[in-house]
PDB file of C-alpha atoms in Angstrom:
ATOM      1  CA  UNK G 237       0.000   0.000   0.000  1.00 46.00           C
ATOM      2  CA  UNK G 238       2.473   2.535   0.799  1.00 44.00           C
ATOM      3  CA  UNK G 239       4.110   1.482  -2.315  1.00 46.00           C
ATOM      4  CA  UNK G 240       1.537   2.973  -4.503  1.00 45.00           C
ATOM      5  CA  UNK G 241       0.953   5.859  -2.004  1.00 44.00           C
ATOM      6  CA  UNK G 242       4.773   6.629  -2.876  1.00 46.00           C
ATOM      7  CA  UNK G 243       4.191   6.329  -6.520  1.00 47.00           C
ATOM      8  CA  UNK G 244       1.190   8.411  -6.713  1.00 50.00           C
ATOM      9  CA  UNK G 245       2.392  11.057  -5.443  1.00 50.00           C
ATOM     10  CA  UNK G 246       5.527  10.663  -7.415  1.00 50.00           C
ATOM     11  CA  UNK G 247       3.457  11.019 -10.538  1.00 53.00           C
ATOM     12  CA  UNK G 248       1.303  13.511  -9.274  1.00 56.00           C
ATOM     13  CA  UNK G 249       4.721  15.576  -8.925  1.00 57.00           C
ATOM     14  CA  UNK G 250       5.943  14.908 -11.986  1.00 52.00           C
ATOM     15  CA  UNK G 251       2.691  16.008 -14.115  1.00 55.00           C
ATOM     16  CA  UNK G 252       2.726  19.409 -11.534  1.00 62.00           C
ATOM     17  CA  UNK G 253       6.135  20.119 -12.297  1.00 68.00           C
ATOM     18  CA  UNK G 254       5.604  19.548 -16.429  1.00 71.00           C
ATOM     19  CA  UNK G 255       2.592  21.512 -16.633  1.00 75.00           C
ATOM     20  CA  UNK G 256       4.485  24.415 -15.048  1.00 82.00           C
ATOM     21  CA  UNK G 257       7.619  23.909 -17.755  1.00 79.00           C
ATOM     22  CA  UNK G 258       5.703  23.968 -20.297  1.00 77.00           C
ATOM     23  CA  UNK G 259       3.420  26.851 -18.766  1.00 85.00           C
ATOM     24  CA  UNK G 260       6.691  28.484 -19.024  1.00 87.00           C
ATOM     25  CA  UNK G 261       7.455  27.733 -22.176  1.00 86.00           C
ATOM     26  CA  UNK G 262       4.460  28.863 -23.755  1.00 85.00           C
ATOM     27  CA  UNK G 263       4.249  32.333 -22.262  1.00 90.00           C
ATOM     28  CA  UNK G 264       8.036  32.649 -23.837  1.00 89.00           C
ATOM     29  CA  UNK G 265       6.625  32.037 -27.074  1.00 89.00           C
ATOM     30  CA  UNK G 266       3.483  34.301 -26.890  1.00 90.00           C
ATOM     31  CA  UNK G 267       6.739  36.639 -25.574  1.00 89.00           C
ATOM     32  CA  UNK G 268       8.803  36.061 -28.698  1.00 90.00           C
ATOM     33  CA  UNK G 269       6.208  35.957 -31.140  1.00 89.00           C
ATOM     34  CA  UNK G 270       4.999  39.686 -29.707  1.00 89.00           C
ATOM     35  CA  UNK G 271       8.544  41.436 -29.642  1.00 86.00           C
ATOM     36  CA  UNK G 272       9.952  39.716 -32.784  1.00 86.00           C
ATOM     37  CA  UNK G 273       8.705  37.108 -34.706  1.00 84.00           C
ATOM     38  CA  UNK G 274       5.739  38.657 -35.856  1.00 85.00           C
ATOM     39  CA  UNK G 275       8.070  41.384 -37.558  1.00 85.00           C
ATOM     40  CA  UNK G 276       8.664  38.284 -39.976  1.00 83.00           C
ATOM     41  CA  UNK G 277       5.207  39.281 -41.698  1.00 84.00           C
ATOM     42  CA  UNK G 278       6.068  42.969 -41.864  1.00 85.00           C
ATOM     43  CA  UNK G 279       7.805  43.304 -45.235  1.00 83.00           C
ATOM     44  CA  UNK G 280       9.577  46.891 -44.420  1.00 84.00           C
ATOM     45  CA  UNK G 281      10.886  45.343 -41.267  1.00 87.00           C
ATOM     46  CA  UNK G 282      14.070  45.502 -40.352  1.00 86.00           C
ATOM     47  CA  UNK G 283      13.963  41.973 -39.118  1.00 83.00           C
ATOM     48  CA  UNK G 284      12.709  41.057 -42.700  1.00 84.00           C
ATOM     49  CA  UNK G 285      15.243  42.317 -44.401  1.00 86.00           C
ATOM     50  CA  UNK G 286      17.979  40.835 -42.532  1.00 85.00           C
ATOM     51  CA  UNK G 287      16.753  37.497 -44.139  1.00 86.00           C
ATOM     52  CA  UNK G 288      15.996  38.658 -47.519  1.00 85.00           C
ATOM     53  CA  UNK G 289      19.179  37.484 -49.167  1.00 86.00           C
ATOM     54  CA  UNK G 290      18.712  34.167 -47.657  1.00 88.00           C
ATOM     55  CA  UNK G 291      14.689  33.965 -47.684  1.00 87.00           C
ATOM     56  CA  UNK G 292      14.619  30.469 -49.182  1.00 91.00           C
ATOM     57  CA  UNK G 293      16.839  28.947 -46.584  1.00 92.00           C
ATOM     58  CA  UNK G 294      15.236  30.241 -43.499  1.00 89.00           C
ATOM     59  CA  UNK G 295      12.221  28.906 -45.034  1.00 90.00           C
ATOM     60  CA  UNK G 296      13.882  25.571 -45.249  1.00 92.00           C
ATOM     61  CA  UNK G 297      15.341  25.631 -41.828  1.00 92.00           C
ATOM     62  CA  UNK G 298      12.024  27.620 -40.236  1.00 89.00           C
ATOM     63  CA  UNK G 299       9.004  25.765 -41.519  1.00 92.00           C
ATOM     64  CA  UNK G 300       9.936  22.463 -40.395  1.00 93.00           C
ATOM     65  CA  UNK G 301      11.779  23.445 -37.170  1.00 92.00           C
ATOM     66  CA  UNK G 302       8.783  25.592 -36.002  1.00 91.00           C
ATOM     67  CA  UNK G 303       6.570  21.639 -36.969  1.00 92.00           C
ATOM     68  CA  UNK G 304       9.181  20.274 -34.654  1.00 93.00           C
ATOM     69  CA  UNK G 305       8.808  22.596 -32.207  1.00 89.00           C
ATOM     70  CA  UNK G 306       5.057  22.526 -31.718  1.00 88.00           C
ATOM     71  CA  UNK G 307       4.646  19.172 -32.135  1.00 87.00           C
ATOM     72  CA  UNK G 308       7.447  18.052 -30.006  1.00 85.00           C
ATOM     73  CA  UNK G 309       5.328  19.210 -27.267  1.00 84.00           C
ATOM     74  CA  UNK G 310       2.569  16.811 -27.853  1.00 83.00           C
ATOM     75  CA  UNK G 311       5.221  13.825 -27.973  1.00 83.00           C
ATOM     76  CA  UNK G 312       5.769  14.508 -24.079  1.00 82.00           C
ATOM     77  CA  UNK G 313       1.752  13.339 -23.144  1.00 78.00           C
ATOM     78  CA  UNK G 314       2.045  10.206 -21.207  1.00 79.00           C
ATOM     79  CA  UNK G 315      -2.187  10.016 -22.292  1.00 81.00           C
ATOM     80  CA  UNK G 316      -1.367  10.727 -26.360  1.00 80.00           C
ATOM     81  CA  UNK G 317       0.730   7.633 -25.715  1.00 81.00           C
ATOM     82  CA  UNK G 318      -1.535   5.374 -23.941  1.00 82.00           C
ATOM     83  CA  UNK G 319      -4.513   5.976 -25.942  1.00 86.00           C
ATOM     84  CA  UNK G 320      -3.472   6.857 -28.936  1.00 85.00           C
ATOM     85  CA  UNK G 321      -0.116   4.872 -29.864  1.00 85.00           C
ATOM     86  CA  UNK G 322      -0.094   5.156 -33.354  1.00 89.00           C
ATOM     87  CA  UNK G 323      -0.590   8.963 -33.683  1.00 90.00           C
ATOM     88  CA  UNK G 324       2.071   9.123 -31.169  1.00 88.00           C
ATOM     89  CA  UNK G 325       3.915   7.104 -33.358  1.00 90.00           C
ATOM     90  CA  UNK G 326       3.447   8.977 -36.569  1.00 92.00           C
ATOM     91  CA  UNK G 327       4.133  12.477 -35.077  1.00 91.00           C
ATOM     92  CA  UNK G 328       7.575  11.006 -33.463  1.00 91.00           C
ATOM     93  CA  UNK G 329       8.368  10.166 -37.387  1.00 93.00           C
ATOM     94  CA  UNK G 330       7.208  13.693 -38.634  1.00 94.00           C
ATOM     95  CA  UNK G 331       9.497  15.576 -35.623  1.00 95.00           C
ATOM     96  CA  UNK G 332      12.762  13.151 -36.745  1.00 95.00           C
ATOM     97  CA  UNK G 333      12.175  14.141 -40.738  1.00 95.00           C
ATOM     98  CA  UNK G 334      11.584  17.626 -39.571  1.00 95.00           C
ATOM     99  CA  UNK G 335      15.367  17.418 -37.432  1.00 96.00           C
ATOM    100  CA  UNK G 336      16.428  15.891 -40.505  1.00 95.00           C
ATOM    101  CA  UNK G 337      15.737  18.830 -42.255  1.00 95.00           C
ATOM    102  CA  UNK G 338      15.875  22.113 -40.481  1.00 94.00           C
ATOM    103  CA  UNK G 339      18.744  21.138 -38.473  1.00 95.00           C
ATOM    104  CA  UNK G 340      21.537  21.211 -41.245  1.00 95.00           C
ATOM    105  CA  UNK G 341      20.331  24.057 -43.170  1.00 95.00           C
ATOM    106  CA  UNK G 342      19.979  26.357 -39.505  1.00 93.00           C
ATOM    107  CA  UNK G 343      24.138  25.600 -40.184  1.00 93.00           C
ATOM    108  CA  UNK G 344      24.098  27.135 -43.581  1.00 92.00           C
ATOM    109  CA  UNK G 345      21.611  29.876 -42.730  1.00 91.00           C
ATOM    110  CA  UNK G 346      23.893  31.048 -39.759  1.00 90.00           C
ATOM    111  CA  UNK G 347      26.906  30.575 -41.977  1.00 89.00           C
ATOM    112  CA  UNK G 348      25.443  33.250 -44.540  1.00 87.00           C
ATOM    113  CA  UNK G 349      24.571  35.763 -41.740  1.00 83.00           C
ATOM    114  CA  UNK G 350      26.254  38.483 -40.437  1.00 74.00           C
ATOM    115  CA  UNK G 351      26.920  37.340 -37.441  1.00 74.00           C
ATOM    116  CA  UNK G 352      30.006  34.754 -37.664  1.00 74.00           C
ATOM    117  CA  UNK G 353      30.363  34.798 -34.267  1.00 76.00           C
ATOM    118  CA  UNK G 354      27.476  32.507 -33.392  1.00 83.00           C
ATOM    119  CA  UNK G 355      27.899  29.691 -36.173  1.00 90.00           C
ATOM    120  CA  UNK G 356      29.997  27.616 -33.999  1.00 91.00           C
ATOM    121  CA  UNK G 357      27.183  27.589 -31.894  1.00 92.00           C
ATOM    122  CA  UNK G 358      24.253  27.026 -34.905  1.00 92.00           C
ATOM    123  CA  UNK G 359      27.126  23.812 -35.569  1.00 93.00           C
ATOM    124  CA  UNK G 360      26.857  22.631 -31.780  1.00 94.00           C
ATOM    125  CA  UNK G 361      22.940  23.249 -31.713  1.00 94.00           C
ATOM    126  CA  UNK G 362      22.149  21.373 -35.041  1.00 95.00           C
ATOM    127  CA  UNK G 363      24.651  18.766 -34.055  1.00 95.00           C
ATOM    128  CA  UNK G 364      23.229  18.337 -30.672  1.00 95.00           C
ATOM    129  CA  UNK G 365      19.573  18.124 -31.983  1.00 96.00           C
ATOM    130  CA  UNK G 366      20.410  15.795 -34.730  1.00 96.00           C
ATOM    131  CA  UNK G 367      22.503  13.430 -32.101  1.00 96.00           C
ATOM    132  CA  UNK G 368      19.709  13.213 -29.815  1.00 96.00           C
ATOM    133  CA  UNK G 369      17.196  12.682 -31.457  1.00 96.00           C
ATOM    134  CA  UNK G 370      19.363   9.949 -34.003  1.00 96.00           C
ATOM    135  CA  UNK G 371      19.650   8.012 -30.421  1.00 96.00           C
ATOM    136  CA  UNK G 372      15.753   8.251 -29.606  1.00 95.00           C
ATOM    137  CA  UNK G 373      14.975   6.970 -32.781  1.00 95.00           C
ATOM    138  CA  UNK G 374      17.513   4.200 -32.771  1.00 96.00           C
ATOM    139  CA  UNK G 375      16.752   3.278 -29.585  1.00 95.00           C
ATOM    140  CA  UNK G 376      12.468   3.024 -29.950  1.00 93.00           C
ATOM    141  CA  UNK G 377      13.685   0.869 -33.241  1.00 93.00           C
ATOM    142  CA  UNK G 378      15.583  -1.324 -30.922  1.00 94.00           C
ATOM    143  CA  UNK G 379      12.450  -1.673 -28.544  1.00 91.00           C
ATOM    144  CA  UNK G 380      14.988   0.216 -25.727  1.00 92.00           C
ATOM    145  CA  UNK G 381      11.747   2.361 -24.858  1.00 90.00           C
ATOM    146  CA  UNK G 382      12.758   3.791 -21.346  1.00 90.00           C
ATOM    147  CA  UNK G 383      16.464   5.220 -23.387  1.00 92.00           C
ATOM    148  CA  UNK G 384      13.948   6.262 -25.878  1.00 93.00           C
ATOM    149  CA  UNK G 385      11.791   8.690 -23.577  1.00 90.00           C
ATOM    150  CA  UNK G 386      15.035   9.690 -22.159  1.00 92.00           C
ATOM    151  CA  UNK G 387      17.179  10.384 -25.379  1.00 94.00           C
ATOM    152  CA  UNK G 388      13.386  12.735 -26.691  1.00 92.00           C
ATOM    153  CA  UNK G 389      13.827  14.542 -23.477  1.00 91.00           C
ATOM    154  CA  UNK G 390      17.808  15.427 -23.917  1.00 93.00           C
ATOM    155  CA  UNK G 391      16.509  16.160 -27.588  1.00 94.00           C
ATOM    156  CA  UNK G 392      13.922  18.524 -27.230  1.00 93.00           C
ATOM    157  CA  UNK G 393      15.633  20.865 -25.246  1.00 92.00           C
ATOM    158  CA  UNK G 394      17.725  21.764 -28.151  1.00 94.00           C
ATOM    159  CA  UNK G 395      14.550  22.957 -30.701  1.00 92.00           C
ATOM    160  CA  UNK G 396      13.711  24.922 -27.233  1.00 91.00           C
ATOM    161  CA  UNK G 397      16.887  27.184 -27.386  1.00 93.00           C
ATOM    162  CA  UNK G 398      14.996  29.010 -30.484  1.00 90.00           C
ATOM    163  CA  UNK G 399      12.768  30.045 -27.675  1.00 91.00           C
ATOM    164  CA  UNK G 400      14.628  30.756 -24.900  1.00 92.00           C
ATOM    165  CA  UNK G 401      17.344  32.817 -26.488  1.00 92.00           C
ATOM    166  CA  UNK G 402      14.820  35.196 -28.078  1.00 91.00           C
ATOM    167  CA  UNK G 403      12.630  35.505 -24.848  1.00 92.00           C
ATOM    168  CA  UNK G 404      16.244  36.681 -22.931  1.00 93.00           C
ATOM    169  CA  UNK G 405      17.126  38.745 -25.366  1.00 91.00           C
ATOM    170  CA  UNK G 406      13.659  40.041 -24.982  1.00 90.00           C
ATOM    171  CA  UNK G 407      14.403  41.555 -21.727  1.00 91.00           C
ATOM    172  CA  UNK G 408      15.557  45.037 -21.619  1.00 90.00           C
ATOM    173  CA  UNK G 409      18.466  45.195 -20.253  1.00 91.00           C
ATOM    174  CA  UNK G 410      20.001  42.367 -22.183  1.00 91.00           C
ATOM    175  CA  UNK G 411      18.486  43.749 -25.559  1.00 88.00           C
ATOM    176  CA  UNK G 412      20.429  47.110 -24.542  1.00 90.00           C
ATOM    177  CA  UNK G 413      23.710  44.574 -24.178  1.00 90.00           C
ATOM    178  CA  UNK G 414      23.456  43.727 -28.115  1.00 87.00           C
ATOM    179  CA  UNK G 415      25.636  41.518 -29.887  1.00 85.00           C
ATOM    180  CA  UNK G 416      27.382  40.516 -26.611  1.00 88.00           C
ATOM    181  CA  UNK G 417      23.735  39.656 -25.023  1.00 89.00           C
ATOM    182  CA  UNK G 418      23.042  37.779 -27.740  1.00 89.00           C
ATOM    183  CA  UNK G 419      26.139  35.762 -27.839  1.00 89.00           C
ATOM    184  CA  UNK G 420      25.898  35.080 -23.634  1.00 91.00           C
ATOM    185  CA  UNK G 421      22.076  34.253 -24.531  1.00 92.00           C
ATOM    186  CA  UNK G 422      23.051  31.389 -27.153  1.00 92.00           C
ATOM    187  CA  UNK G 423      25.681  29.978 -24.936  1.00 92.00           C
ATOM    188  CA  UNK G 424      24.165  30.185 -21.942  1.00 93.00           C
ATOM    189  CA  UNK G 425      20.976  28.361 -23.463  1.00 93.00           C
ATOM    190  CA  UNK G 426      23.344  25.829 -25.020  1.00 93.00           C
ATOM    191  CA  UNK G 427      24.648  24.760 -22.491  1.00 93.00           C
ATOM    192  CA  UNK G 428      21.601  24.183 -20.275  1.00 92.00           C
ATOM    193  CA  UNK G 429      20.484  22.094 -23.408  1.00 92.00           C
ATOM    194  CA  UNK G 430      22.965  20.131 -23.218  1.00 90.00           C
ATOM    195  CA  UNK G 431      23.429  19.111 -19.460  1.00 90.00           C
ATOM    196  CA  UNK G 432      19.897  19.948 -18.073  1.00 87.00           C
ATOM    197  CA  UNK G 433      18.212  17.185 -19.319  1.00 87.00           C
ATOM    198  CA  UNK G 434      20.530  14.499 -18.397  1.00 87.00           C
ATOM    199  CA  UNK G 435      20.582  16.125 -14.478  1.00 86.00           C
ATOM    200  CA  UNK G 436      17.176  15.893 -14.453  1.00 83.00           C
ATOM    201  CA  UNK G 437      16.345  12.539 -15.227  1.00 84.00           C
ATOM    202  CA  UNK G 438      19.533  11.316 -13.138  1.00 84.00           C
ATOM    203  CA  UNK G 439      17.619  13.324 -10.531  1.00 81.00           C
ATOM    204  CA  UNK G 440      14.065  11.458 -11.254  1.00 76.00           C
ATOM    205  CA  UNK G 441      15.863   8.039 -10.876  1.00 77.00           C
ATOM    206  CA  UNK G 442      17.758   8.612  -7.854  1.00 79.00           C
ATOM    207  CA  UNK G 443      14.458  10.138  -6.472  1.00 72.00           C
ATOM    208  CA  UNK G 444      12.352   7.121  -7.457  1.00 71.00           C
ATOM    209  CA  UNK G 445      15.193   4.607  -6.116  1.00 73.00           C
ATOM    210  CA  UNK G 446      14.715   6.699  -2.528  1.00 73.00           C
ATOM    211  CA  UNK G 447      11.209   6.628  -2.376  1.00 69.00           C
ATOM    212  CA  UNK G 448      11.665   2.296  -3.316  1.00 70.00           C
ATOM    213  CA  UNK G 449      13.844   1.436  -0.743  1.00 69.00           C
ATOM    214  CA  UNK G 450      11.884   4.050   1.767  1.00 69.00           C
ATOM    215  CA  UNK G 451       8.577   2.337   0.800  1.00 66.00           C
ATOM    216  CA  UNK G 452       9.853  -0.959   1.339  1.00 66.00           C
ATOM    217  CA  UNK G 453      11.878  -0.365   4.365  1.00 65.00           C
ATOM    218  CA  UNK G 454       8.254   0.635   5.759  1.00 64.00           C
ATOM    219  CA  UNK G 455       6.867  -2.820   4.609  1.00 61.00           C
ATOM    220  CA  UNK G 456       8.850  -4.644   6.231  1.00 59.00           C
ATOM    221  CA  UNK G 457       8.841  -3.022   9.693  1.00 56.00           C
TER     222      UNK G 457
END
């Protein structure tokens, strides 16, 4: 009994705390999409013009990235996956075609910018988002489902960076820091891509090995 106790509220933890992230997340994007993205449909905008030369190739990199990002969301509900397993399924395959895609060219769209100081980082990112997510899908083809769940979560982080950079460079004083904000802003998100994820689920395991031996520690007193 106080086995399932533990693991109840375990769960009930877990959904509280991945509402909140993704809470989060969403109010960055309504945050990026009001101080810069939607400058993308202005055609005098400054922001526009910066990708004129290069239209076709944020296109490339943007359309199916932004379908990665959206839907990578949905890949996260434990219910999508219980009830509907084949939708699940088919979405996984659109978000590792979309990688596929927008990963590479976000290289060659950085690369043609003027900004050469951040291309090591569009090299990392793209790398980092095409590793991951190469391991998820190897690993759900190799019925390793657990390393599967584990490898989407180190993956998704890296689509999230698009986010996160442009909601800190959103804030004032950083926007007032320019280039340099920037930079720290793409670094600083790149690396919490890249070791976040693995903390946390480190963290979930140790957590749920506690709460084991706790629960059956009490069972057998």
């Amino acid at each position: 009994m106080a086995t399932v106790v533990a693991a109840s509220a375990s769960r009930r933890r877990y959904f509280q705390a991945k509402y909140v992230m993704f809470a989060v997340y969403g109010l960055m994007m309504i945050v990026v999409w009001v101080t810069r993205d939607h400058l993308l449909l202005v055609p005098a905008s400054p922001l526009r013009r910066r990708y004129a030369p290069v239209a076709l190739l944020v296109f490339m990199h943007g359309f199916p990235a932004a379908i990665a990002l959206f839907q990578g969301i949905l890949q996260f509900s434990s219910r999508l996956r219980q009830r509907h397993l084949q939708v699940h399924r088919w979405m996984g395959r659109i978000y590792v075609g979309c990688v596929a895609i927008g990963a590479p060219v976000a290289v060659v769209v950085a690369a043609k910018l003027p900004l050469p100081t951040l291309l090591p980082a569009a090299i990392i990112q793209s790398f980092g988002w095409m590793a991951t997510t190469a391991t998820a899908l190897y690993c759900v083809r190799t019925g390793r489902i657990q390393q599967h769940r584990e490898w989407m979560i180190r993956s998704y982080p890296f689509a999230m960076v698009f986010v996160v950079v442009r909601a800190i460079v959103a804030i004032p004083p950083v926007a007032r820091m320019g280039v340099l904000g920037l930079t720290a802003s793409v670094w600083g998100s790149l690396a919490v891509a890249c070791f976040l994820p693995s903390f946390m689920i480190e963290w979930q395991q140790l957590a749920a090995a506690r709460r084991a031996s706790i629960a059956s520690s009490t069972m057998t007193t």
